mmCIF file of C-alpha atoms in Angstrom:
data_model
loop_
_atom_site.group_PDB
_atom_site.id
_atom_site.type_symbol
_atom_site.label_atom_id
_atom_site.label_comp_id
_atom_site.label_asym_id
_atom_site.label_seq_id
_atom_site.Cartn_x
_atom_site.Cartn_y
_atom_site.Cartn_z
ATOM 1 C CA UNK K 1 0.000 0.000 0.000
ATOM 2 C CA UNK K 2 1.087 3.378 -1.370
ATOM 3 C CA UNK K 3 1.922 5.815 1.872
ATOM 4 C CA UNK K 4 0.123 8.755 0.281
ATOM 5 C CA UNK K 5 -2.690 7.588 -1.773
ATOM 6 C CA UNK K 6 -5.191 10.002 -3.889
ATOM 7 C CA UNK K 7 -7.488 9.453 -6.789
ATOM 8 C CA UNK K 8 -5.287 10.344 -9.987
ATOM 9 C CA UNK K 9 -8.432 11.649 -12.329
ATOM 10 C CA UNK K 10 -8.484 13.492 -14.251
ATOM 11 C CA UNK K 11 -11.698 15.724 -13.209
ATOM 12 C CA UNK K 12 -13.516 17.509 -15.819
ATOM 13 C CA UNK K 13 -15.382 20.079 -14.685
ATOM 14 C CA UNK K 14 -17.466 22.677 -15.956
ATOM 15 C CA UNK K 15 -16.570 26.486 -14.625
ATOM 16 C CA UNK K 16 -18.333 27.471 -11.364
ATOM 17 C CA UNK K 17 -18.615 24.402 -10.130
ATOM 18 C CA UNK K 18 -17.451 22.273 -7.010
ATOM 19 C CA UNK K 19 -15.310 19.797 -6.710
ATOM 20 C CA UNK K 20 -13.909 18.150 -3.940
ATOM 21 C CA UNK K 21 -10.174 15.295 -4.204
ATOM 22 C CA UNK K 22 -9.808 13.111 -0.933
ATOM 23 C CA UNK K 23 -6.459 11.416 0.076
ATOM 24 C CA UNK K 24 -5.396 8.634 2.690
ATOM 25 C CA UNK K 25 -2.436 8.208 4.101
ATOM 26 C CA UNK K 26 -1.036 5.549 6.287
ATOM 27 C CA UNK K 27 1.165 6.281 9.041
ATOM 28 C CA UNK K 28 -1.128 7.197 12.027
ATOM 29 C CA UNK K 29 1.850 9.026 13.529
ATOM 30 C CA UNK K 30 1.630 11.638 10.551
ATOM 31 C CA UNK K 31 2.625 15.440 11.800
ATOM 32 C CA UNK K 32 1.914 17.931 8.964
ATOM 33 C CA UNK K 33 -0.042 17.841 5.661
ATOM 34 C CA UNK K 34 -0.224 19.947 2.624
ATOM 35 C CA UNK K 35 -1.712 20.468 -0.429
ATOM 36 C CA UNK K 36 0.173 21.292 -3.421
ATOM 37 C CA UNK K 37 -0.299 22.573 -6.738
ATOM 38 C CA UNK K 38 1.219 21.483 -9.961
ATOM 39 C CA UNK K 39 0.944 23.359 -13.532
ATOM 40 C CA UNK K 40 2.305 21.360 -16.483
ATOM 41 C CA UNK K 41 5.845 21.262 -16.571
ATOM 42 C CA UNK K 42 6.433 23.388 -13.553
ATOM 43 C CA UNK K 43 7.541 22.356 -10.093
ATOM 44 C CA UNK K 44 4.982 21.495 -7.147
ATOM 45 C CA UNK K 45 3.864 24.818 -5.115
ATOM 46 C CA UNK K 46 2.273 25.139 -1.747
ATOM 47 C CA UNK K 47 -1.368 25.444 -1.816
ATOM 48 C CA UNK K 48 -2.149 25.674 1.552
ATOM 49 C CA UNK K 49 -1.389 23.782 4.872
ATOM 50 C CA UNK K 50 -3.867 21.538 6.573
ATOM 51 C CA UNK K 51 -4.750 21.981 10.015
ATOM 52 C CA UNK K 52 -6.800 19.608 12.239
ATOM 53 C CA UNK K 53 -9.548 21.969 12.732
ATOM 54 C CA UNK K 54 -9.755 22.599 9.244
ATOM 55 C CA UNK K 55 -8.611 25.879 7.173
ATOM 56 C CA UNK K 56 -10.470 28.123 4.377
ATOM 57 C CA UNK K 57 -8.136 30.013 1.744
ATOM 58 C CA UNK K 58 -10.977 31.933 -0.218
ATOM 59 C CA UNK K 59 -12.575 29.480 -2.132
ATOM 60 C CA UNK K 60 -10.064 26.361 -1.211
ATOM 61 C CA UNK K 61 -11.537 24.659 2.168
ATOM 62 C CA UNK K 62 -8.874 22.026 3.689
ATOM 63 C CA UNK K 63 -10.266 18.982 5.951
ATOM 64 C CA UNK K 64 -8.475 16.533 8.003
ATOM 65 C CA UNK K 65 -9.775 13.518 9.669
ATOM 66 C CA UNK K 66 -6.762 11.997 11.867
ATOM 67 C CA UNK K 67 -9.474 9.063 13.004
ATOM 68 C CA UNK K 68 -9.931 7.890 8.992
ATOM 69 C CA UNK K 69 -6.314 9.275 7.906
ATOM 70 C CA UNK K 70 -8.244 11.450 5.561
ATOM 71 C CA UNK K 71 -7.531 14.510 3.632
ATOM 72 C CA UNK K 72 -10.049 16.405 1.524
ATOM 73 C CA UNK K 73 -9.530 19.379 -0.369
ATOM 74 C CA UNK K 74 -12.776 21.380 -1.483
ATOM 75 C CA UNK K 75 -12.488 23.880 -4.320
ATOM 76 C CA UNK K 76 -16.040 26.275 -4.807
ATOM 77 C CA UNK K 77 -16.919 28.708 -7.621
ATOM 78 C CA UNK K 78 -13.645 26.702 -10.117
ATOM 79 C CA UNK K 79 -11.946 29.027 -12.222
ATOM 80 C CA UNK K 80 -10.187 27.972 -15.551
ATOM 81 C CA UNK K 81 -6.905 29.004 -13.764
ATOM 82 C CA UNK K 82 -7.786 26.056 -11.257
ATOM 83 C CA UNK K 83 -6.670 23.798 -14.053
ATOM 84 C CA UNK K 84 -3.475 22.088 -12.285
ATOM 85 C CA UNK K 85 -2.668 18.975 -10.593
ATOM 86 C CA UNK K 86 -2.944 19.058 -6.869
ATOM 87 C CA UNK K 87 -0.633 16.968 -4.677
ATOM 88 C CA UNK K 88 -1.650 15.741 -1.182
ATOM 89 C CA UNK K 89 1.546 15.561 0.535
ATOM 90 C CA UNK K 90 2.146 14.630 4.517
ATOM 91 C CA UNK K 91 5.396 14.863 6.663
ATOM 92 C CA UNK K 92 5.067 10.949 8.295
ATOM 93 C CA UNK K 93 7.174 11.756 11.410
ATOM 94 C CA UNK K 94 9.085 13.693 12.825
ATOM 95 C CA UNK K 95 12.081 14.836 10.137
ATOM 96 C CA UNK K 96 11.541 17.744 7.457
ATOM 97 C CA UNK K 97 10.751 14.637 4.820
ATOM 98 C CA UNK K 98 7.971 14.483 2.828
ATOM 99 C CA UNK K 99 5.866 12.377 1.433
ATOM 100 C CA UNK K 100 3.470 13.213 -2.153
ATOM 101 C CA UNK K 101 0.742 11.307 -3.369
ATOM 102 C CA UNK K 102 0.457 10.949 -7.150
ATOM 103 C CA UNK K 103 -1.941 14.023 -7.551
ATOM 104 C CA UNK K 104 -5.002 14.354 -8.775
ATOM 105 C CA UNK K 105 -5.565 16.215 -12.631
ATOM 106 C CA UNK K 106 -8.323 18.624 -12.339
ATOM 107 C CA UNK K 107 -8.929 20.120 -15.880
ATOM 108 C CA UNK K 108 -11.949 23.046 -15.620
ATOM 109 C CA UNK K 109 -13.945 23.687 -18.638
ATOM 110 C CA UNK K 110 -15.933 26.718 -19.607
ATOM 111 C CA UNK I 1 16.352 37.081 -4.846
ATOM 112 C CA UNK I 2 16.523 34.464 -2.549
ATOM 113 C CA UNK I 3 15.323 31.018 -3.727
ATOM 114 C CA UNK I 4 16.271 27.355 -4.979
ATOM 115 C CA UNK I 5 17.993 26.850 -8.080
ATOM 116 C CA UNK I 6 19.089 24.069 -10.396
ATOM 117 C CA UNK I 7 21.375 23.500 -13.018
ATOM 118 C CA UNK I 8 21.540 22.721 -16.027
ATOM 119 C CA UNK I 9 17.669 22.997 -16.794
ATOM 120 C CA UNK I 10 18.019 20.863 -19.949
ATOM 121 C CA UNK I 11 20.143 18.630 -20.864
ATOM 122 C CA UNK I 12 20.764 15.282 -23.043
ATOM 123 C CA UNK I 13 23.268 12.665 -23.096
ATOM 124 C CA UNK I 14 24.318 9.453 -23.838
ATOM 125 C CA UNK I 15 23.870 6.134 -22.317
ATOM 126 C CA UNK I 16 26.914 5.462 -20.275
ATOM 127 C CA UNK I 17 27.830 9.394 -19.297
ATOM 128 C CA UNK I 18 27.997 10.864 -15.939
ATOM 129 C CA UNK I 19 25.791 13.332 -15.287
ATOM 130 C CA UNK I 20 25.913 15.844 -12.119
ATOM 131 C CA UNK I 21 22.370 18.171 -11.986
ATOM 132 C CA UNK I 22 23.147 21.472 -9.727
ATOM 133 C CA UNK I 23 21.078 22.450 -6.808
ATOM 134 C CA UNK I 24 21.702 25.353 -5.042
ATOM 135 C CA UNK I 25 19.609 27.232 -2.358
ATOM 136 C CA UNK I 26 20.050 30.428 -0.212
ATOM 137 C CA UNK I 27 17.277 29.843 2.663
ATOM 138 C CA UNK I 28 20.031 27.898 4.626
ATOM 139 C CA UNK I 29 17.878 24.877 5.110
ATOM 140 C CA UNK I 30 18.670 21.653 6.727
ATOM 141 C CA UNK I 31 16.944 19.649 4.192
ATOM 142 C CA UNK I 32 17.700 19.194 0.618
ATOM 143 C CA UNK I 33 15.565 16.389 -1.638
ATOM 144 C CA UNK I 34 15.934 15.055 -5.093
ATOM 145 C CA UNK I 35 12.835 14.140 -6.308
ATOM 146 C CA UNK I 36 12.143 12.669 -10.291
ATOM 147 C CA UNK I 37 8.748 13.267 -11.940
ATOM 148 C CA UNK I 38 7.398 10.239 -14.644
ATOM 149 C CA UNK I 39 4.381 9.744 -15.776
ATOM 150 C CA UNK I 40 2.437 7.481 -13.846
ATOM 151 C CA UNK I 41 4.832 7.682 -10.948
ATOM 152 C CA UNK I 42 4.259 11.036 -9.450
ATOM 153 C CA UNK I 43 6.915 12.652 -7.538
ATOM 154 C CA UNK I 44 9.270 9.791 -5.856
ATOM 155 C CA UNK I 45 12.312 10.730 -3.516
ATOM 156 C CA UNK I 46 15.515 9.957 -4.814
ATOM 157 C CA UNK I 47 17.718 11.155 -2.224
ATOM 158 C CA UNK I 48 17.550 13.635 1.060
ATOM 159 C CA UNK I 49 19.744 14.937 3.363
ATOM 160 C CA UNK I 50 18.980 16.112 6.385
ATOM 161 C CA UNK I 51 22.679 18.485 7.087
ATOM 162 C CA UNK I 52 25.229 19.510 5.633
ATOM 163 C CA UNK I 53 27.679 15.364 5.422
ATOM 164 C CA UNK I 54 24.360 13.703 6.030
ATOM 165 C CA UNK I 55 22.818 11.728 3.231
ATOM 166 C CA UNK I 56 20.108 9.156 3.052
ATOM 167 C CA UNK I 57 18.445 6.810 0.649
ATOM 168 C CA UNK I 58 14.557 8.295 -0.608
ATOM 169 C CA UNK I 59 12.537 5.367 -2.551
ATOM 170 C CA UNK I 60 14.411 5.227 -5.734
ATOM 171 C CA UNK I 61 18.414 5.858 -5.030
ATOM 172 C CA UNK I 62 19.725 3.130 -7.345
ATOM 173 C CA UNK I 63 21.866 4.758 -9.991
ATOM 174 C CA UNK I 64 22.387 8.182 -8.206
ATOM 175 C CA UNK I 65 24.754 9.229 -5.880
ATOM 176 C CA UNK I 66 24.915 12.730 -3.764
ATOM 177 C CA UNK I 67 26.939 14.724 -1.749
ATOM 178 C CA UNK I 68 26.216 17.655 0.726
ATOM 179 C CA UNK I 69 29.967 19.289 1.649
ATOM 180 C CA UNK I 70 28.066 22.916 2.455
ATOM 181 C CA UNK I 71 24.992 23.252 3.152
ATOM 182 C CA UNK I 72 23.440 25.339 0.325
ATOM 183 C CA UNK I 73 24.677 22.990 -2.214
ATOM 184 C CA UNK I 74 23.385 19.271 -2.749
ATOM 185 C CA UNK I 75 24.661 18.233 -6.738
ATOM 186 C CA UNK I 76 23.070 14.829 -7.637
ATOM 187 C CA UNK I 77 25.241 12.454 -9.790
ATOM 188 C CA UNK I 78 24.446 9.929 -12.095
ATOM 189 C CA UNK I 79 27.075 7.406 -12.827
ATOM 190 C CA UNK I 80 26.609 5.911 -15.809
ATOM 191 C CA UNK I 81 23.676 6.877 -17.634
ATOM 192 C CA UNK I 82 20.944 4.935 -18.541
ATOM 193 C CA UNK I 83 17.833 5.542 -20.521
ATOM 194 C CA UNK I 84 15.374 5.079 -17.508
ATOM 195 C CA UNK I 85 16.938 8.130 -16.038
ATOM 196 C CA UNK I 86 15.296 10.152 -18.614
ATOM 197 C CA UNK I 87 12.956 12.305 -16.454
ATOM 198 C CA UNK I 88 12.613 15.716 -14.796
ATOM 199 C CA UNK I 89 13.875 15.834 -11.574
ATOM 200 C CA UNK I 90 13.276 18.529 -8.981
ATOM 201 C CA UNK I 91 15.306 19.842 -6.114
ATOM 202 C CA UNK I 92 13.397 20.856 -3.026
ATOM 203 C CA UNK I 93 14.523 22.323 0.544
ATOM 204 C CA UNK I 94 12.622 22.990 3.996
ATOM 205 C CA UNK I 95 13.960 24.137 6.885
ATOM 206 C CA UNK I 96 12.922 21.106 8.800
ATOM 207 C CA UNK I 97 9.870 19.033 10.232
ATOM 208 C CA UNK I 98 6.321 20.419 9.791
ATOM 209 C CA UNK I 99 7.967 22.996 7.563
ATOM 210 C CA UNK I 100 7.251 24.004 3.625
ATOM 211 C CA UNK I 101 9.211 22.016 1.236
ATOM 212 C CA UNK I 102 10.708 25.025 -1.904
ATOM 213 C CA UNK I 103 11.003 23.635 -4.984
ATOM 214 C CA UNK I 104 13.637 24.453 -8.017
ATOM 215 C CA UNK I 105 12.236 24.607 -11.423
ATOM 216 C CA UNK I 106 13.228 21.480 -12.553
ATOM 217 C CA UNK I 107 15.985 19.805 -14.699
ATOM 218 C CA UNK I 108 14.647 17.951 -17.834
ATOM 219 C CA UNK I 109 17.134 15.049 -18.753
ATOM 220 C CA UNK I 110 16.825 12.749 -21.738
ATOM 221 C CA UNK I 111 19.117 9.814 -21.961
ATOM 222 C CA UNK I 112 19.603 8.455 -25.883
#
């Protein structure tokens, strides 16, 4: 079983709408998470952390459930410029390594 | 401007060549990754070090070798070239755990 493991896609979606990518990991002892963001043929950028309460960044909503080692990342109102690959990516103790998960290709249409 | 960079960005050569692919960064963090990108595969760790003379295996370290003498600088070799190499491979840095990991932009290398 893959440490990091997310649904690769892709997701076609039409503008405005909602879509939401899920990923498991499994080491329980897991510290941080992250999502990342991936245009073609550019390196991985931070999206925004994930926090056990749960965190909004405008229209990006980040969820963690430590019980399920669950991540969800909800994005409302998607833009064209949402069109990227997003990268669920956890730190699985306690070192500055990380770990990514494949990604997952969300392609917004108009 | 402060930030990670690698070296060459490009590059092509032969099956059999040694290769070294740059990475230099100017945040003075501990940790330095290689990472390569392939289809299919996502991003899988190559090598990481954790300090300056500290080194460790990531997923996929057969082939590559690495070196940290300072601190800022972590140059990934490969020894002999093969054509399964060919793939983009990223440097990355954080400044430790729970921390943001920086990428560079990326070195694209075909093997032929």
């Amino acid at each position: 079983r893959k440490e990091v493991e997310q649904d690769p896609g892709p997701f076609n979606v039409p503008e405005g709408a909602t879509v939401a990518f899920n990923c498991t990991y499994s080491n329980s002892a897991s510290q941080s998470f992250f999502w990342y963001r991936q245009d073609c043929r550019k390196e991985p950028k931070l999206l925004m952390s994930v926090y056990s309460s749960g965190n909004e960044d405008g229209r990006f909503t980040a969820q963690l459930n430590r019980a399920s080692q669950y991540i969800s990342l909800l994005i409302r109102d998607s833009k064209l410029s949402d069109s990227a690959t997003y990268l669920c990516v956890v730190n699985p103790g306690n070192t500055g390594k990380l770990i990514f998960g494949q990604g997952t290709t969300l392609q917004v249409k108009p | 401007d402060a930030g990670i960079t690698q070296s060459p960005r490009y590059k092509i050569t032969e099956t059999g060549r040694q290769v070294t692919l740059m990475c230099h960064q100017t945040w003075s963090h501990s940790y330095m990754f290689w990472y390569r990108q392939d289809l299919g595969h996502g991003l899988r760790l190559i090598y990481y070090s954790a300090a300056a003379d500290i080194t460790d295996k990531g997923e996929v370290p057969d082939g590559y070798v690495v070196s940290r003498s300072k601190t800022e600088n972590f140059p990934l070799t490969l020894e002999s070239a093969t054509r399964s190499q060919t793939s983009v491979y990223f440097c990355a840095s954080n400044g430790g755990a729970g921390n943001t990991i920086y990428f560079g932009e990326g070195s694209w290398l075909t093997v032929v």
